[in-house]
Short mmCIF file of C-alpha atoms in Angstrom, two decimals:
data_model
loop_
_atom_site.label_atom_id
_atom_site.label_comp_id
_atom_site.label_asym_id
_atom_site.label_seq_id
_atom_site.Cartn_x
_atom_site.Cartn_y
_atom_site.Cartn_z
CA MET W 3 85.83 116.82 179.00
CA ARG W 4 85.05 119.76 176.48
CA HIS W 5 88.46 121.18 177.15
CA THR W 6 90.28 117.57 176.55
CA VAL W 7 88.15 117.70 173.11
CA SER W 8 88.96 121.13 171.77
CA MET W 9 92.77 120.48 173.03
CA PHE W 10 93.05 117.69 170.70
CA VAL W 11 91.21 119.56 167.79
CA VAL W 12 93.49 122.35 167.98
CA LEU W 13 96.80 120.24 167.54
CA SER W 14 95.45 118.19 165.03
CA LEU W 15 94.71 121.19 163.19
CA ILE W 16 98.44 122.33 163.56
CA TRP W 17 99.64 118.78 162.84
CA LEU W 18 97.76 119.06 159.64
CA LEU W 19 98.65 122.14 158.68
CA ASN W 20 102.22 121.65 159.46
CA SER W 21 102.74 118.02 157.63
CA GLY W 22 100.53 118.64 154.26
CA PHE W 23 101.16 114.77 153.83
CA PHE W 24 97.74 113.10 153.38
CA THR W 25 98.63 109.31 153.19
CA GLY W 26 97.59 106.65 155.95
CA LEU W 27 100.89 106.57 157.33
CA HIS W 28 101.63 109.91 157.95
CA LEU W 29 98.04 110.44 159.43
CA SER W 30 98.54 107.30 161.71
CA LEU W 31 101.74 108.97 162.79
CA GLY W 32 100.22 112.43 163.24
CA LEU W 33 96.95 110.95 165.29
CA LEU W 34 99.21 108.93 167.50
CA SER W 35 101.75 112.07 168.46
CA VAL W 36 98.59 114.19 169.27
CA VAL W 37 97.12 111.46 171.54
CA LEU W 38 100.38 111.01 173.38
CA VAL W 39 100.38 114.81 173.76
CA VAL W 40 96.62 115.25 175.19
CA TRP W 41 97.30 111.94 177.40
CA VAL W 42 100.74 113.15 179.03
CA ALA W 43 98.69 116.86 179.15
CA TYR W 44 95.82 115.11 180.71
CA ARG W 45 98.23 112.98 183.37
CA MET W 46 99.97 116.25 184.20
CA ASP W 47 96.52 117.92 184.86
CA VAL W 48 97.00 121.03 183.25
CA VAL W 49 93.94 120.49 180.78
CA ASP W 50 91.64 123.32 182.13
CA HIS W 51 89.93 126.77 181.20
CA GLU W 52 93.32 128.03 181.01
CA SER W 53 95.12 125.74 178.61
CA ALA W 54 91.72 125.39 176.29
CA PRO W 55 89.60 128.33 177.07
CA VAL W 56 86.57 127.03 175.03
CA HIS W 57 84.41 129.62 176.99
CA LEU W 58 86.47 132.94 175.14
CA THR W 59 85.97 131.44 171.78
CA LEU W 60 82.66 133.49 170.81
CA ARG W 61 83.47 136.67 172.25
CA LEU W 62 87.58 136.65 170.99
CA PRO W 63 86.96 137.73 167.45
CA SER W 64 85.40 141.14 168.30
CA TYR W 65 87.86 141.75 170.90
CA TYR W 66 90.55 141.16 168.31
CA ALA W 67 89.28 143.43 166.10
CA TRP W 68 88.95 146.19 168.56
CA LEU W 69 92.82 145.26 169.33
CA MET W 70 93.89 145.31 165.72
CA LYS W 71 92.39 149.02 165.70
CA GLU W 72 94.53 149.99 168.46
CA LEU W 73 97.55 148.20 167.34
CA VAL W 74 97.52 150.16 163.90
CA LEU W 75 96.82 153.42 165.80
CA SER W 76 99.23 153.19 168.65
CA ASN W 77 102.28 151.79 165.67
CA ILE W 78 101.51 155.25 163.60
CA ASP W 79 101.65 157.19 166.84
CA VAL W 80 105.30 155.49 167.92
CA THR W 81 106.67 155.46 164.19
CA LYS W 82 105.75 159.31 164.31
CA ARG W 83 107.49 159.95 167.45
CA ILE W 84 110.96 157.96 166.24
CA TRP W 85 110.85 160.30 163.19
CA LEU W 86 110.18 163.37 165.40
CA GLY W 87 113.11 162.56 167.84
CA LYS W 88 113.79 162.76 171.66
CA LYS W 89 112.05 165.93 172.17
CA SER W 90 108.38 164.74 171.31
CA ILE W 91 108.61 161.88 173.61
CA SER W 92 107.55 162.00 177.82
CA PRO W 93 108.40 158.92 178.94
CA SER W 94 106.04 157.87 182.42
CA MET W 95 105.13 155.16 184.41
CA ALA W 96 102.27 154.81 186.57
CA VAL W 97 100.18 152.28 188.70
CA LEU W 98 96.99 151.55 187.49
CA PRO W 99 94.05 149.62 188.87
CA LEU W 100 92.66 146.52 187.17
CA SER W 101 88.78 145.09 187.54
CA GLN W 102 89.25 141.75 185.87
CA ARG W 103 88.49 138.92 188.42
CA THR W 104 90.69 135.78 186.73
CA ASP W 105 93.89 135.19 186.37
CA MET W 106 93.01 134.64 182.53
CA GLY W 107 91.42 138.03 182.36
CA ARG W 108 94.55 139.77 183.91
CA VAL W 109 96.91 138.14 181.92
CA ILE W 110 94.80 138.81 178.74
CA TYR W 111 95.03 142.76 179.65
CA ALA W 112 98.74 142.87 180.56
CA ASN W 113 99.46 141.20 177.37
CA SER W 114 97.21 143.58 175.49
CA ILE W 115 99.17 146.76 176.78
CA THR W 116 102.23 145.17 176.07
CA LEU W 117 101.28 144.31 172.86
CA THR W 118 100.17 147.65 171.76
CA PRO W 119 103.44 149.64 171.03
CA GLY W 120 104.10 152.87 173.18
CA THR W 121 102.82 150.82 176.51
CA VAL W 122 104.38 147.87 178.22
CA ALA W 123 103.34 146.41 181.43
CA ILE W 124 106.03 145.83 183.78
CA ASP W 125 104.58 144.41 187.06
CA LEU W 126 101.39 142.33 187.43
CA ASN W 127 99.60 142.26 190.60
CA SER W 128 96.07 140.57 191.76
CA ASP W 129 94.57 144.49 191.41
CA THR W 130 96.87 146.51 190.19
CA VAL W 131 99.48 146.94 187.08
CA VAL W 132 102.70 148.89 186.30
CA VAL W 133 103.12 150.34 183.11
CA HIS W 134 105.66 152.53 181.54
CA SER W 135 104.74 154.61 178.69
CA LEU W 136 106.36 156.35 175.86
CA THR W 137 103.93 159.62 176.15
CA ALA W 138 102.31 160.49 179.15
CA GLY W 139 99.10 160.24 176.87
CA GLY W 140 99.53 156.62 176.49
CA ILE W 141 99.03 156.37 180.30
CA GLU W 142 95.84 158.73 180.28
CA ASP W 143 94.33 156.68 177.56
CA LEU W 144 94.83 153.43 179.93
CA ARG W 145 93.66 155.24 182.58
CA SER W 146 90.33 156.06 180.85
CA GLY W 147 89.73 152.39 181.08
CA GLU W 148 88.34 151.33 177.71
CA MET W 149 90.61 148.48 177.41
CA ASP W 150 90.14 147.66 180.88
CA ARG W 151 86.27 147.59 180.62
CA ARG W 152 86.63 145.20 176.96
CA VAL W 153 88.71 142.91 178.71
CA SER W 154 86.48 142.61 182.10
CA ARG W 155 83.29 142.30 179.64
CA LEU W 156 85.40 139.09 177.61
CA GLU W 157 86.34 137.34 180.75
CA LYS W 158 82.73 137.57 182.23
CA GLN W 159 80.98 133.77 182.38
CA LYS W 160 78.11 133.16 180.25
CA MET R 25 109.74 144.49 145.91
CA LEU R 26 110.93 141.23 147.85
CA ILE R 27 114.28 142.35 147.16
CA ALA R 28 113.64 145.75 148.89
CA THR R 29 111.97 144.19 151.78
CA THR R 30 115.43 141.85 152.07
CA LEU R 31 117.20 144.88 151.83
CA ALA R 32 115.41 146.38 154.75
CA ILE R 33 115.42 143.68 157.11
CA LEU R 34 119.46 143.38 156.68
CA VAL R 35 119.41 146.90 157.65
CA VAL R 36 117.42 146.38 160.48
CA MET R 37 119.26 143.35 161.80
CA ILE R 38 122.78 145.51 161.16
CA MET R 39 121.12 148.21 163.32
CA ALA R 40 120.37 145.70 166.05
CA LEU R 41 123.52 144.12 166.18
CA VAL R 42 125.08 148.13 166.91
CA ARG R 43 122.83 148.37 169.63
CA ALA R 44 123.54 144.93 171.18
CA PHE R 45 127.47 145.87 170.88
CA LEU R 46 126.64 149.62 172.16
CA GLY R 47 124.79 148.25 175.10
CA PRO R 48 125.05 149.98 177.71
CA THR R 49 123.10 147.60 179.92
CA ILE R 50 122.73 144.19 179.67
CA TYR R 51 119.24 144.49 179.07
CA ASP R 52 119.46 146.40 175.90
CA ARG R 53 121.71 143.58 174.57
CA ILE R 54 119.06 140.74 175.05
CA LEU R 55 116.61 143.11 173.73
CA ALA R 56 118.69 143.86 170.47
CA VAL R 57 119.18 139.96 170.44
CA ASN R 58 115.30 139.21 170.61
CA THR R 59 114.63 141.95 167.74
CA PHE R 60 117.84 140.46 165.89
CA GLY R 61 115.97 136.97 166.16
CA THR R 62 112.45 137.85 164.96
CA LYS R 63 114.07 139.73 162.01
CA THR R 64 115.71 136.44 161.23
CA VAL R 65 112.77 135.01 161.37
CA LEU R 66 111.04 137.20 158.76
CA LEU R 67 114.25 137.13 156.74
CA ILE R 68 114.14 133.19 156.23
CA ALA R 69 110.30 133.73 155.24
CA VAL R 70 111.00 136.47 152.34
CA ILE R 71 114.28 134.80 151.31
CA GLY R 72 112.03 131.46 150.92
CA PHE R 73 109.44 133.60 148.61
CA LEU R 74 112.70 135.34 146.81
CA PHE R 75 114.38 132.21 145.82
CA GLY R 76 110.85 130.22 145.33
CA ARG R 77 111.38 127.50 147.86
CA PRO R 78 108.36 127.75 150.36
CA ASP R 79 110.11 124.94 152.29
CA PHE R 80 111.97 127.51 154.36
CA LEU R 81 108.96 128.53 155.98
CA ASP R 82 109.50 125.47 158.23
CA ILE R 83 112.61 126.79 159.30
CA ALA R 84 111.44 130.02 160.08
CA LEU R 85 108.91 128.62 162.35
CA VAL R 86 111.26 126.61 164.20
CA TYR R 87 113.46 129.73 164.63
CA ALA R 88 110.38 131.92 166.10
CA LEU R 89 110.09 129.24 168.66
CA ILE R 90 113.82 128.87 169.32
CA ASN R 91 114.20 132.70 169.60
CA PHE R 92 111.47 132.87 172.19
CA ILE R 93 112.63 130.40 174.44
CA SER R 94 116.28 131.19 174.27
CA VAL R 95 115.43 134.97 175.47
CA ILE R 96 113.39 133.46 177.96
CA GLY R 97 116.20 131.37 179.10
CA VAL R 98 118.91 134.11 179.16
CA LEU R 99 116.43 136.32 181.12
CA ARG R 100 116.10 133.83 183.77
CA TYR R 101 119.71 133.61 183.94
CA PHE R 102 120.09 137.54 184.15
CA GLU R 103 117.29 138.03 186.29
CA TYR R 104 119.16 136.93 189.68
CA ASN R 105 122.74 137.56 188.09
CA ASP R 106 123.04 141.27 187.02
CA GLU R 107 121.56 143.56 189.99
CA VAL R 108 125.32 144.43 190.28
CA ALA R 109 125.56 145.78 186.61
CA ALA R 110 122.61 148.00 186.73
CA HIS R 111 123.11 149.53 189.87
CA GLU R 112 126.25 150.46 188.72
CA TYR R 113 124.98 152.16 185.21
CA ASN R 114 122.43 153.95 187.26
CA GLU R 115 125.01 155.70 189.27
CA LYS R 116 126.68 156.35 186.16
CA ALA R 117 123.86 158.02 184.93
CA GLU R 118 123.51 159.86 188.43
CA THR R 119 127.05 161.49 188.25
CA GLN R 120 126.62 162.24 184.60
CA LYS R 121 123.65 164.66 185.56
CA GLU R 122 125.23 166.12 188.28
CA SER R 123 128.37 167.26 186.44
CA MET V 2 93.11 140.22 139.27
CA ASP V 3 96.53 138.98 139.78
CA THR V 4 98.14 142.36 139.26
CA VAL V 5 95.72 143.82 142.06
CA VAL V 6 96.93 141.25 144.22
CA ASN V 7 100.63 142.10 143.29
CA ILE V 8 100.62 145.45 143.70
CA VAL V 9 98.71 145.22 147.35
CA SER V 10 101.29 142.90 148.53
CA GLY V 11 104.09 145.30 147.01
CA ALA V 12 102.20 148.03 148.84
CA CYS V 13 102.16 145.98 152.28
CA LEU V 14 105.84 144.78 151.65
CA LEU V 15 106.88 148.67 150.89
CA LEU V 16 104.78 149.68 154.42
CA GLY V 17 106.09 146.92 156.51
CA SER V 18 109.83 147.54 155.61
CA PHE V 19 109.37 151.36 156.40
CA LEU V 20 108.22 150.37 159.23
CA ILE V 21 110.70 147.75 160.27
CA PHE V 22 112.93 150.48 159.26
CA SER V 23 111.42 153.07 161.55
CA GLY V 24 111.78 150.78 164.39
CA GLY V 25 115.66 149.87 163.92
CA LEU V 26 115.92 153.79 163.92
CA GLY V 27 114.16 153.83 167.30
CA LEU V 28 116.23 151.16 168.34
CA LEU V 29 119.37 153.16 168.06
CA ARG V 30 117.59 156.68 168.74
CA PHE V 31 115.90 156.63 172.11
CA PRO V 32 117.53 157.53 175.06
CA ASP V 33 117.26 154.52 177.59
CA PHE V 34 116.25 150.77 177.64
CA TYR V 35 112.52 151.11 178.42
CA THR V 36 111.90 153.77 175.60
CA ARG V 37 113.90 151.56 173.16
CA MET V 38 111.64 148.57 174.25
CA HIS V 39 108.74 150.46 172.53
CA ALA V 40 110.49 150.82 169.31
CA ALA V 41 111.45 147.19 169.10
CA GLY V 42 107.63 146.87 169.88
CA ILE V 43 106.56 148.31 166.27
CA THR V 44 109.00 146.20 164.74
CA GLU V 45 107.52 142.94 166.09
CA THR V 46 103.61 144.00 165.79
CA LEU V 47 102.56 145.78 162.91
CA ALA V 48 105.29 145.75 160.55
CA THR V 49 105.94 141.70 161.14
CA GLY V 50 102.05 141.47 160.08
CA LEU V 51 102.55 143.61 157.16
CA ILE V 52 105.76 142.03 155.61
CA LEU V 53 103.39 138.58 156.25
CA LEU V 54 100.48 139.76 154.94
CA GLY V 55 102.06 140.51 151.85
CA LEU V 56 103.79 137.38 151.68
CA MET V 57 100.39 135.69 152.07
CA LEU V 58 98.81 137.40 149.28
CA LEU V 59 101.77 136.19 147.17
CA ALA V 60 101.24 132.75 148.25
CA GLY V 61 97.57 132.24 147.50
CA TRP V 62 95.66 129.10 148.70
CA GLY V 63 97.30 126.71 150.10
CA ILE V 64 99.55 124.92 152.93
CA VAL V 65 101.88 127.91 152.67
CA LEU V 66 99.33 130.35 153.62
CA ALA V 67 98.57 128.31 156.82
CA LYS V 68 102.45 128.30 157.70
CA LEU V 69 102.62 132.06 157.35
CA MET V 70 99.56 132.54 159.50
CA MET V 71 101.21 130.10 161.97
CA ILE V 72 104.46 131.91 161.80
CA LEU V 73 102.52 135.43 162.27
CA LEU V 74 100.56 134.37 165.49
CA PHE V 75 103.44 132.56 167.17
CA ILE V 76 104.85 136.15 166.62
CA LEU V 77 101.90 137.94 168.00
CA ILE V 78 101.82 135.53 170.99
CA THR V 79 105.60 135.11 171.97
CA SER V 80 106.48 139.07 171.52
CA PRO V 81 104.70 140.54 174.50
CA THR V 82 105.40 137.45 176.73
CA ALA V 83 109.24 138.50 176.04
CA SER V 84 108.94 142.20 176.29
CA HIS V 85 107.09 141.72 179.71
CA ALA V 86 109.94 139.38 180.89
CA LEU V 87 112.48 141.88 179.72
CA ALA V 88 110.63 144.50 181.45
CA LYS V 89 110.32 142.65 184.56
CA SER V 90 113.81 141.65 184.57
CA ALA V 91 115.02 145.23 184.16
CA GLN V 92 112.96 146.22 186.69
CA HIS V 93 114.17 143.13 189.18
CA GLY V 94 117.58 144.31 188.32
CA LYS V 95 116.77 148.04 189.70
CA LEU V 96 117.37 149.57 186.16
CA ALA V 97 115.94 152.81 186.88
CA PRO V 98 113.46 154.45 183.68
CA GLN V 99 114.49 158.31 182.44
CA LEU V 100 111.42 159.91 183.32
CA ALA V 101 109.94 162.88 181.46
CA GLU V 102 108.75 164.26 185.06
CA PRO V 103 109.12 163.37 188.72
CA GLU V 104 106.70 160.17 189.17
CA ASP V 105 103.80 161.03 191.89
CA GLN V 106 102.89 157.10 192.46
CA ARG V 107 106.25 155.27 191.80
CA SER V 108 105.74 151.62 192.82
CA ARG V 109 108.72 151.04 194.87
#
């Protein structure tokens, strides 16, 4: 139930922000379309903890803040290497273990790896992830496992 | 400053097009087209501000979504069709390394 | 107050332009597909973020700000998905990456 409600709220917000008209006709049309989408999603049985992850809401902001910091640092690093040229890069590939137990956690981890420039998650299995990195150092940073630990803490229930 | 940003985005779009023409693999081309698409989104947003017409942002929003879906669609098509091309490229690289 | 906001937004736009140009340069300079993907990555994360942040500062409070944030959110969500799909599809197509040193634990 709370997943349905949170989906309804998020969809209504998106509709309101996109429309910018607040007359009776527009609002009722928006309500109609949001209800229709929620009903279709409910019928398709896709309203669950994956499409509306309410249990993550409280812990996400601090993770995002940390991810933004990593994003800026790795952007600076990659930009530096682009200007230094081919000599400064050492492309490498490795299979890394991951400790998340839910699909949601694995996807967040793999997407975080891909989002930070310099490392890309190529393949994802239930307990390993194949990573291609611009430098050997990128692989070492991931192997030290800070991102892995943070995502595991994120997905932990309660 | 908006004009400088517009020019920078246009230059990067040209660079992406050059990469799309050079290839050499189909994946390079798709990557270049994807980059070109996200730069188009930025270009539309910046130009909307440059000409004082923020309505352009709606177009940018729709373009961002269409770009993503088209890239995924094209990849879906080539994932099962381009083993031969990548294979040929790898062999060419091998022979170049040996000679 | 207005001039401060204008200066900060100009700095964001300029820095974003520089980063986006670096990304484009990397797209041309790097030796193989997998490394070029990293160069495209910087044009899609921090560069896009900075340019949109600069525009947000110019926009002020209102529906335009909300739309810019939505564009940023969409790009930040879709770009890793697209990169991952590209990398996986290249891997599936047996495109071999050029590596600096012979790797010890190749997946296949």
